[in-house]
Coordinates of C-alpha atoms in Angstrom, one line a residue:
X1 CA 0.0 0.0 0.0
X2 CA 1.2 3.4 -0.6
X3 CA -0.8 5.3 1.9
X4 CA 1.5 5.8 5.3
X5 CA 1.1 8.6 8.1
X6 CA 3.4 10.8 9.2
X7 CA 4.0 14.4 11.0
X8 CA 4.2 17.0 8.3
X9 CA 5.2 20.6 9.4
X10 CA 3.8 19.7 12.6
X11 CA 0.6 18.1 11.7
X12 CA -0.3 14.3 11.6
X13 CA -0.7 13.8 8.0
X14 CA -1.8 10.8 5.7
X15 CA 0.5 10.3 2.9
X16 CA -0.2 8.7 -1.0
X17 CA 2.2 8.8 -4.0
X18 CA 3.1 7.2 -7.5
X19 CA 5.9 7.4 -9.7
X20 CA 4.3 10.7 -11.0
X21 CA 2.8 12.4 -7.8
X22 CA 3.5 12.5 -3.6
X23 CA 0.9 14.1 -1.6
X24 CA 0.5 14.8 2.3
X25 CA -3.0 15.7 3.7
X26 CA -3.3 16.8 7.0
X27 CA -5.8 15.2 10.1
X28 CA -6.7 18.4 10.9
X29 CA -8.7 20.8 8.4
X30 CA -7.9 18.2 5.5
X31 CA -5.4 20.2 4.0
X32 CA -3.6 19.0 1.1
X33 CA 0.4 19.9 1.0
X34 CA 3.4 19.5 0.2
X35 CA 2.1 18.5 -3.0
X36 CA 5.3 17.4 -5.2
X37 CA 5.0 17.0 -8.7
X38 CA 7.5 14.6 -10.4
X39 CA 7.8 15.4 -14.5
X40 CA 10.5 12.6 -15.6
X41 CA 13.0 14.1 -13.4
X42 CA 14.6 13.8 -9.2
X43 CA 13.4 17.5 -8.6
X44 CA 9.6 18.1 -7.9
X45 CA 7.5 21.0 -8.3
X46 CA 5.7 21.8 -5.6
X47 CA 3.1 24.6 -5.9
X48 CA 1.3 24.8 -2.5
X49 CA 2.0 27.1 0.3
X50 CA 3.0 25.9 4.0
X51 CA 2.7 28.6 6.8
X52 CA 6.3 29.4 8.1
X53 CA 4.9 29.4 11.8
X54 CA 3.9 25.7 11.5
X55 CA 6.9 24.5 13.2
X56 CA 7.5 27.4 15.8
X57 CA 4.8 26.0 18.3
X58 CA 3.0 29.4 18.4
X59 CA -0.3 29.6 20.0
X60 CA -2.8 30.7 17.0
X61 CA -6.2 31.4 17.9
X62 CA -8.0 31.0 14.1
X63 CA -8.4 27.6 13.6
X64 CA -8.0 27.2 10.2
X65 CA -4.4 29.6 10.3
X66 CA -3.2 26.6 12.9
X67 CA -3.0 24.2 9.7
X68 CA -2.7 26.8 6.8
X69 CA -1.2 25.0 3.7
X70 CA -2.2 23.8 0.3
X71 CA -5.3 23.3 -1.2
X72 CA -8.7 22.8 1.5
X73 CA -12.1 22.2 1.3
X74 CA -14.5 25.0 2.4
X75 CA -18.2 25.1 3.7
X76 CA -19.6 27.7 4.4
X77 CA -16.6 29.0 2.5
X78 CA -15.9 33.1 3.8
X79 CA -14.1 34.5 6.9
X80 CA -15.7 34.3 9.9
X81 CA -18.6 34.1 8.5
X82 CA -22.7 34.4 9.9
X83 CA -24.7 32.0 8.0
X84 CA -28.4 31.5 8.4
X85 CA -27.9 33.5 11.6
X86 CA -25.3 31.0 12.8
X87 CA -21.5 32.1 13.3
X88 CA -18.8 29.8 11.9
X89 CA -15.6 29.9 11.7
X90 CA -13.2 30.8 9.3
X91 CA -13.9 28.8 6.0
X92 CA -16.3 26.1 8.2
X93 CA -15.7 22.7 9.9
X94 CA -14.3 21.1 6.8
X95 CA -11.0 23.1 6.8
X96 CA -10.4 22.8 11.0
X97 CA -12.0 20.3 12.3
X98 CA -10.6 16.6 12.0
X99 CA -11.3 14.6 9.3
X100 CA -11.1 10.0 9.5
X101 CA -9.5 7.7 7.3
X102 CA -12.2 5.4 5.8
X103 CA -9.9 3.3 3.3
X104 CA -6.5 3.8 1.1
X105 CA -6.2 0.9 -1.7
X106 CA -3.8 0.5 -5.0
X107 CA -5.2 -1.4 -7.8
X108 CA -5.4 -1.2 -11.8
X109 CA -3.0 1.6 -12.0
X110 CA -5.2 3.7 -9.4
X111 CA -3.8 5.3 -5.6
X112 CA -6.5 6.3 -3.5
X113 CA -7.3 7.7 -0.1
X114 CA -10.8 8.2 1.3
X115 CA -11.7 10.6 4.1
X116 CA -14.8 11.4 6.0
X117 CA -16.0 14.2 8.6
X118 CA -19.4 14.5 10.1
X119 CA -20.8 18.8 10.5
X120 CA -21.8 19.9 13.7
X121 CA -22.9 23.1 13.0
X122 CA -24.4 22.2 9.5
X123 CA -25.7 18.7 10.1
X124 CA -24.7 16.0 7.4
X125 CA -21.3 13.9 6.3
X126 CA -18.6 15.1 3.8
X127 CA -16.7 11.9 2.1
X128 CA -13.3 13.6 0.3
X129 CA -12.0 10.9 -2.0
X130 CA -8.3 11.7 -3.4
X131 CA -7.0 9.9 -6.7
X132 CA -3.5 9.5 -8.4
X133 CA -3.3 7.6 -11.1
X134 CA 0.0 5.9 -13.0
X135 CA 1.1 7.7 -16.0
X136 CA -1.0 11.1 -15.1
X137 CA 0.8 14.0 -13.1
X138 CA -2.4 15.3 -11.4
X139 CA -4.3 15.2 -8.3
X140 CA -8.1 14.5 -9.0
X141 CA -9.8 15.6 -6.0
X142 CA -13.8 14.7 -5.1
X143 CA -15.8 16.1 -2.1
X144 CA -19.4 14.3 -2.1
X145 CA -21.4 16.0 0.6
X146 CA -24.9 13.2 2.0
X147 CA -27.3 14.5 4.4
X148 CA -27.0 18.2 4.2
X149 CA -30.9 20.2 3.9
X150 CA -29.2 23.4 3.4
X151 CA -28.2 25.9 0.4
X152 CA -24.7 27.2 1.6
X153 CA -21.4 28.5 -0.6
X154 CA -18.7 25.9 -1.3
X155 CA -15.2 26.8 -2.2
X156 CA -12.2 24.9 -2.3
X157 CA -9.2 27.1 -1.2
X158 CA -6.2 27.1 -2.8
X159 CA -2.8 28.4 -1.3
X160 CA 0.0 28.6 -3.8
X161 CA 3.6 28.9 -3.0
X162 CA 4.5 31.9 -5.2
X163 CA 8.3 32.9 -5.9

């Protein structure tokens, strides 16, 4: 299996690569980074942003800046925002609260990790599925949200590393 677990800039993080791709998504929040992107070479790219203060054990009040990195899954997406006359926090539950492994597998040329999260504040379960497959240099993401009775705004939040 190619799914392992390990502390990345201070978070626990699941791990899954190929030949082509190596990605780390955290416990907490479900952020996805360091992403590294391998083109036929030993160097990677690697376009996601990790917060310097990650490893300086700072006490950071906004949840979702505790974990800041990569590429997360938002709902209600928006800062601190009031919805339906309910406050919650920065970006929503999906991007601080923790998420549970369900499954990792490796078959037919496909990597795999599946992750799931039950709202609080916005009753109903979020299932994140993350894909690699061999021969492709891409991350295909999937968020399939079950038992929500709600309209709210979605995002998914990207944080790039920029030079």
């Amino acid at each position: 299996m190619k799914c392992t677990r390990a502390i990345v800039a201070s978070q626990p993080s699941w791990i899954i690569r190929n030949k082509q791709v190596e990605l780390a998504i955290t416990e907490l929040g479900g952020k996805m980074a360091p992403v590294k992107f391998y083109r036929h070479t030993k160097s990677s790219v690697q376009p996601y942003y990790i917060s310097p203060w990650q490893n300086e054990g700072l006490k950071i009040d906004d949840p979702v800046l505790r974990t800041l990195r990569g590429d997360f899954f938002c709902m209600p997406f928006g800062a601190a925002s009031t919805f339906r006359g309910e406050r919650h926090v920065d970006h929503g539950e999906p991007a601080t609260n923790r998420w549970k492994f369900v499954a990792a597998y490796e078959a037919d040329g496909i990597t795999s990790l599946t992750l799931t999260m039950t709202g609080r504040k916005l009753p109903g379960k979020i299932t994140k599925g993350l894909y690699l497959l061999d021969g492709h240099n891409v991350v295909y993401c999937q968020h399939m949200l079950t038992g929500f009775s709600c309209r709210v705004p979605l995002a998914h939040h990207a944080t790039l590393a920029m030079p």
